[in-house]
Coordinates of C-alpha atoms in Angstrom, one line a residue:
R1 CA 5.1 -31.7 14.5
A2 CA 8.0 -33.8 16.0
G3 CA 11.3 -32.9 14.4
G4 CA 9.8 -30.5 11.9
A5 CA 9.8 -26.7 12.1
A6 CA 6.8 -25.3 14.0
M7 CA 4.1 -24.4 11.5
E8 CA 3.5 -20.7 11.2
P9 CA 0.0 -19.9 12.4
E10 CA -2.3 -19.2 9.5
C11 CA -2.5 -15.5 8.7
R12 CA -5.5 -14.2 6.9
V13 CA -5.9 -10.9 5.0
L14 CA -9.1 -9.3 3.8
S15 CA -8.1 -7.2 0.8
I16 CA -10.8 -4.8 -0.5
Q17 CA -9.5 -3.4 -3.8
S18 CA -10.0 -3.1 -7.6
H19 CA -9.8 -6.1 -9.9
V20 CA -8.7 -6.0 -13.5
V21 CA -9.1 -8.8 -16.0
R22 CA -5.7 -8.0 -17.6
G23 CA -2.7 -6.6 -15.8
Y24 CA -1.7 -5.7 -12.2
V25 CA -3.4 -3.1 -10.1
G26 CA -5.4 -3.3 -6.8
N27 CA -6.1 -6.9 -5.8
K28 CA -4.3 -8.2 -8.8
A29 CA -1.1 -6.5 -7.6
A30 CA -1.6 -7.4 -3.9
T31 CA -2.8 -11.0 -3.9
F32 CA 0.0 -12.8 -5.6
P33 CA 2.8 -11.3 -3.5
L34 CA 0.9 -11.9 -0.3
Q35 CA 0.2 -15.5 -1.3
V36 CA 3.8 -16.1 -2.3
L37 CA 4.8 -14.8 1.2
G38 CA 2.5 -17.3 2.9
F39 CA -0.7 -15.3 3.6
E40 CA -4.2 -16.5 3.0
V41 CA -5.9 -13.7 1.0
D42 CA -9.6 -13.2 0.8
T43 CA -10.4 -10.6 -1.9
V44 CA -13.4 -8.3 -2.3
N45 CA -13.2 -6.7 -5.8
S46 CA -14.4 -3.1 -5.4
V47 CA -14.5 -2.9 -9.2
Q48 CA -14.1 -5.3 -12.0
F49 CA -12.6 -3.6 -15.1
S50 CA -11.1 -5.1 -18.3
N51 CA -7.8 -3.3 -17.5
H52 CA -6.6 -0.2 -15.6
T53 CA -7.8 3.2 -16.6
G54 CA -4.4 4.4 -17.9
Y55 CA -5.2 2.5 -21.2
A56 CA -7.0 4.2 -24.0
H57 CA -10.2 2.1 -23.3
W58 CA -11.6 0.3 -20.3
K59 CA -14.9 -1.3 -19.5
G60 CA -16.4 -2.9 -16.4
Q61 CA -18.5 -2.9 -13.3
V62 CA -18.3 -1.1 -9.9
L63 CA -19.3 -2.6 -6.6
N64 CA -21.4 -0.3 -4.4
S65 CA -21.5 -0.1 -0.6
D66 CA -24.6 -2.2 -0.3
E67 CA -23.1 -4.9 -2.3
L68 CA -19.9 -4.8 -0.2
H69 CA -22.0 -5.1 2.9
E70 CA -23.9 -8.1 1.4
L71 CA -20.6 -9.9 0.7
Y72 CA -19.5 -9.2 4.3
E73 CA -22.8 -10.4 5.7
G74 CA -22.3 -13.7 3.8
L75 CA -18.9 -14.2 5.5
K76 CA -20.4 -13.3 8.9
L77 CA -23.3 -15.8 8.6
N78 CA -20.8 -18.5 8.0
K79 CA -18.7 -17.2 11.0
V80 CA -15.6 -16.8 8.8
N81 CA -15.2 -13.1 9.4
R82 CA -12.1 -13.4 11.5
Y83 CA -9.1 -11.7 10.0
D84 CA -5.5 -10.8 11.0
Y85 CA -5.2 -8.0 8.4
V86 CA -7.4 -5.7 6.3
L87 CA -5.8 -4.1 3.3
T88 CA -7.4 -1.3 1.2
G89 CA -6.3 1.0 -1.6
Y90 CA -7.9 3.2 -4.3
T91 CA -11.6 4.0 -3.7
R92 CA -13.7 6.7 -5.4
D93 CA -16.9 6.5 -3.4
T94 CA -17.5 8.0 0.1
S95 CA -20.3 5.6 1.1
F96 CA -18.1 2.6 0.0
L97 CA -15.2 4.0 2.1
A98 CA -17.6 4.6 5.1
M99 CA -18.7 0.9 4.8
V100 CA -15.1 -0.2 4.8
V101 CA -14.6 1.6 8.1
D102 CA -17.7 -0.1 9.6
I103 CA -16.4 -3.5 8.5
V104 CA -12.9 -2.8 9.9
Q105 CA -14.4 -1.7 13.3
E106 CA -16.5 -4.9 13.5
L107 CA -13.6 -7.1 12.6
K108 CA -11.5 -5.4 15.3
Q109 CA -14.2 -6.4 17.8
Q110 CA -13.8 -10.0 16.6
N111 CA -10.0 -9.8 16.8
S112 CA -8.5 -6.9 18.8
D113 CA -5.1 -7.7 17.3
L114 CA -6.3 -7.0 13.7
V115 CA -4.0 -4.7 11.8
Y116 CA -5.6 -2.4 9.2
V117 CA -3.2 -1.4 6.4
C118 CA -4.6 1.6 4.5
D119 CA -3.2 3.3 1.4
P120 CA -5.1 6.6 1.4
V121 CA -5.0 7.1 -2.3
M122 CA -6.1 10.6 -3.2
G123 CA -3.7 12.2 -5.6
D124 CA -0.1 13.0 -6.4
K125 CA 2.3 15.7 -7.4
W126 CA 3.4 16.3 -11.0
N127 CA 6.2 18.8 -11.5
G128 CA 5.8 20.0 -7.9
E129 CA 2.0 20.7 -8.3
G130 CA -0.3 18.5 -6.3
S131 CA -3.7 17.4 -7.6
M132 CA -6.4 15.1 -6.4
Y133 CA -7.6 12.3 -8.7
V134 CA -10.5 11.2 -6.5
P135 CA -13.5 13.3 -5.6
K136 CA -12.6 16.0 -3.0
D137 CA -15.2 14.8 -0.5
L138 CA -13.1 11.7 0.1
L139 CA -10.5 13.7 2.0
P140 CA -12.6 14.3 5.2
V141 CA -13.7 10.7 5.2
Y142 CA -10.0 9.5 5.1
R143 CA -9.0 12.1 7.6
D144 CA -11.8 11.8 10.1
K145 CA -13.0 8.2 9.8
V146 CA -10.4 6.0 8.0
V147 CA -7.0 7.1 9.3
P148 CA -8.2 6.9 13.0
V149 CA -8.9 3.2 12.6
A150 CA -5.8 2.4 10.5
D151 CA -2.7 0.9 12.0
I152 CA -0.4 1.2 9.0
I153 CA -0.8 4.0 6.4
T154 CA 1.2 4.5 3.2
P155 CA 0.5 8.0 1.8
N156 CA 2.7 9.7 -0.7
Q157 CA 3.9 13.2 0.3
F158 CA 0.9 15.0 -1.3
E159 CA -1.5 12.7 0.6
A160 CA 0.3 13.2 3.9
E161 CA 0.0 16.9 3.3
L162 CA -3.7 16.7 2.6
L163 CA -4.4 14.6 5.7
T164 CA -2.6 16.9 8.1
G165 CA -3.2 20.2 6.3
R166 CA 0.6 20.9 6.5
K167 CA 3.1 21.3 3.6
I168 CA 6.4 19.4 3.6
Y169 CA 9.4 21.3 2.4
T170 CA 12.2 19.7 4.5
E171 CA 12.8 16.3 6.1
K172 CA 12.1 17.9 9.5
D173 CA 8.7 19.0 8.2
A174 CA 8.1 15.4 7.0
L175 CA 9.0 14.0 10.4
E176 CA 6.6 16.4 12.1
V177 CA 3.8 15.5 9.6
M178 CA 4.4 11.8 10.4
D179 CA 4.1 12.6 14.1
M180 CA 0.8 14.4 13.4
L181 CA -0.4 11.3 11.5
H182 CA 0.6 9.0 14.5
A183 CA -1.4 11.3 16.7
M184 CA -4.4 10.6 14.4
G185 CA -4.2 6.8 15.1
P186 CA -1.7 4.7 13.0
E187 CA 1.4 3.4 14.7
T188 CA 3.2 2.9 11.4
V189 CA 3.4 5.7 8.8
V190 CA 5.4 5.4 5.6
I191 CA 5.5 8.3 3.2
T192 CA 6.1 6.2 0.1
S193 CA 7.5 9.0 -2.2
S194 CA 8.4 12.6 -1.8
D195 CA 10.0 15.4 -3.7
L196 CA 12.6 16.0 -1.0
Q197 CA 16.2 16.3 -2.1
A198 CA 17.9 12.9 -1.7
P199 CA 21.4 12.9 -0.1
L200 CA 22.5 10.5 -2.8
G201 CA 21.4 12.9 -5.6
N202 CA 18.6 13.7 -8.0
D203 CA 18.4 10.2 -9.5
Y204 CA 17.0 9.0 -6.2
L205 CA 13.6 9.1 -4.6
I206 CA 13.1 9.5 -0.9
A207 CA 10.7 7.5 1.2
L208 CA 10.4 8.0 5.0
G209 CA 9.0 5.7 7.6
S210 CA 8.1 6.1 11.3
H211 CA 7.0 3.4 13.8
R212 CA 5.7 4.5 17.1
K213 CA 5.3 1.9 19.8
T214 CA 3.9 2.4 23.3
K215 CA 5.7 0.1 25.8
A216 CA 3.9 -1.6 28.7
D217 CA 5.1 1.1 31.1
G218 CA 3.5 3.8 28.9
T219 CA 6.7 5.2 27.4
R220 CA 6.7 5.8 23.7
I221 CA 9.5 4.9 21.4
T222 CA 9.6 6.1 17.8
Q223 CA 11.9 4.6 15.1
R224 CA 12.3 6.7 12.0
I225 CA 14.0 5.8 8.8
R226 CA 14.8 7.2 5.4
V227 CA 15.0 5.0 2.2
E228 CA 16.6 6.3 -1.0
S229 CA 15.8 4.2 -4.1
P230 CA 17.0 4.8 -7.7
K231 CA 14.4 6.5 -9.8
V232 CA 13.0 4.4 -12.7
D233 CA 12.2 6.4 -15.8
A234 CA 8.6 5.3 -16.6
V235 CA 5.1 5.6 -15.4
F236 CA 4.0 2.4 -13.8
V237 CA 0.5 1.6 -12.5
G238 CA -0.1 -0.7 -9.5
T239 CA 3.2 0.1 -7.7
G240 CA 1.5 1.6 -4.7
D241 CA -0.7 -1.5 -4.4
L242 CA 2.3 -3.8 -4.6
F243 CA 4.2 -1.6 -2.1
A244 CA 1.4 -1.7 0.5
A245 CA 0.9 -5.5 0.2
M246 CA 4.6 -6.2 0.6
L247 CA 4.9 -3.7 3.5
L248 CA 2.0 -5.6 5.2
A249 CA 3.9 -8.9 4.8
W250 CA 7.3 -7.7 5.8
T251 CA 6.1 -5.7 8.9
H252 CA 4.3 -8.9 9.9
K253 CA 7.6 -10.9 9.6
H254 CA 9.7 -8.1 11.3
P255 CA 7.2 -6.5 13.7
N256 CA 9.6 -4.2 15.5
N257 CA 12.0 -3.5 12.8
L258 CA 10.6 -1.0 10.3
K259 CA 14.1 -0.6 8.8
V260 CA 14.3 -4.2 7.6
A261 CA 10.7 -4.3 6.6
C262 CA 11.2 -1.2 4.4
E263 CA 14.5 -2.5 3.0
K264 CA 12.9 -5.7 1.9
T265 CA 9.8 -4.0 0.5
V266 CA 11.7 -1.3 -1.5
S267 CA 14.3 -3.8 -2.7
A268 CA 11.6 -6.1 -4.0
M269 CA 9.9 -3.1 -5.7
Q270 CA 13.2 -2.3 -7.4
H271 CA 13.6 -5.9 -8.7
V272 CA 10.1 -5.8 -10.1
L273 CA 10.4 -2.4 -11.7
Q274 CA 13.8 -3.1 -13.2
R275 CA 12.5 -6.3 -14.7
T276 CA 9.4 -4.6 -16.0
I277 CA 11.2 -1.6 -17.7
K278 CA 13.8 -3.9 -19.3
S279 CA 11.1 -6.2 -20.7
A280 CA 8.9 -3.2 -21.7
K281 CA 11.7 -1.6 -23.7
V282 CA 12.4 -4.9 -25.5
Q283 CA 8.7 -5.2 -26.4
A284 CA 8.4 -1.6 -27.6
G285 CA 11.5 -1.8 -29.7
E286 CA 14.5 0.5 -30.1
G287 CA 13.6 4.2 -29.6
N288 CA 9.9 3.6 -29.0
K289 CA 8.2 4.6 -25.7
P290 CA 6.5 1.6 -24.1
N291 CA 2.7 1.7 -23.8
S292 CA 0.4 0.8 -20.9
A293 CA 0.1 -2.8 -21.9
Q294 CA 3.9 -3.2 -22.2
L295 CA 4.5 -1.5 -18.8
E296 CA 2.3 -3.9 -16.8
L297 CA 4.3 -5.1 -13.8
R298 CA 6.2 -8.4 -14.4
M299 CA 4.7 -9.9 -11.3
V300 CA 4.8 -13.6 -12.0
Q301 CA 8.3 -13.4 -13.5
S302 CA 9.5 -11.7 -10.2
K303 CA 8.2 -14.5 -7.9
K304 CA 11.6 -15.3 -6.5
D305 CA 12.5 -11.6 -5.9
I306 CA 9.2 -11.1 -4.0
E307 CA 9.7 -14.3 -1.9
N308 CA 13.2 -13.6 -1.0
P309 CA 14.4 -10.1 -2.1
E310 CA 18.1 -9.5 -2.3
I311 CA 18.6 -6.2 -0.3
I312 CA 19.7 -3.7 -2.9
V313 CA 18.3 -0.6 -1.1
K314 CA 19.4 0.2 2.4
A315 CA 17.5 2.4 4.9
T316 CA 19.1 5.0 7.2
V317 CA 17.9 5.2 10.8
L318 CA 17.2 8.9 11.6

């Protein structure tokens, strides 16, 4: 267009995640931020539940791998199966996960530049003890099939340990685990949370990132960063889904600067979580603990912060 800024080429994401009628997890947590940041998002809802399973009650339906395949076939028949990104999160079923891998591989044949962003959701640590909250047979599928086709992965510390079979006690361990994960396939690895001691103190949570690029002459350069963000005292659901979606967006906008991408992602997270906890406390009333419904992420209210996050968390290059 004469005189105008050049239009950004359309960027399309296939997001295969859970859907909830009420609240923000899975696709509900990922779609809005991606759209706000200018992406076309095509969503496959791996489940449709009334709400997330942290509530006292939930009801709904689960999509099986054949049904996933059928939806993909429909896209293919119309020749609209060209994507720039695929995004996946929480899955409980091995055959569903295997089908996702098949679809990603086929989409990569369509577009060799496709980037697969995978949050390998398997479990977490509570008081230092790790436990899986998906069936154990998902681990070998993630390790042997999914991670090798992924380009960006966002495990927490426990998931990074599961995938590599190696425990993390120090930052040096974590960097070596990230190298092991690179060796399995992904060029960007972000350990989204860890129980490592933060230089800023106990009120901070450490995330670590590593970006490995192979230059045209075959030399490898690795950028590694540490991000310390203030702990927020509440149990939120959907934060990992929001994190992965925003990391997808910001790494797209800053392809060779993991530092800036992580600063924007983590800063936006902080804005959303601070707004959510403040609002939840008001709803719960003085001295009461907010419940699941009150702790739903304040997504729509945070539109401006998601679109243009004020950097309140800095990353350190290691």
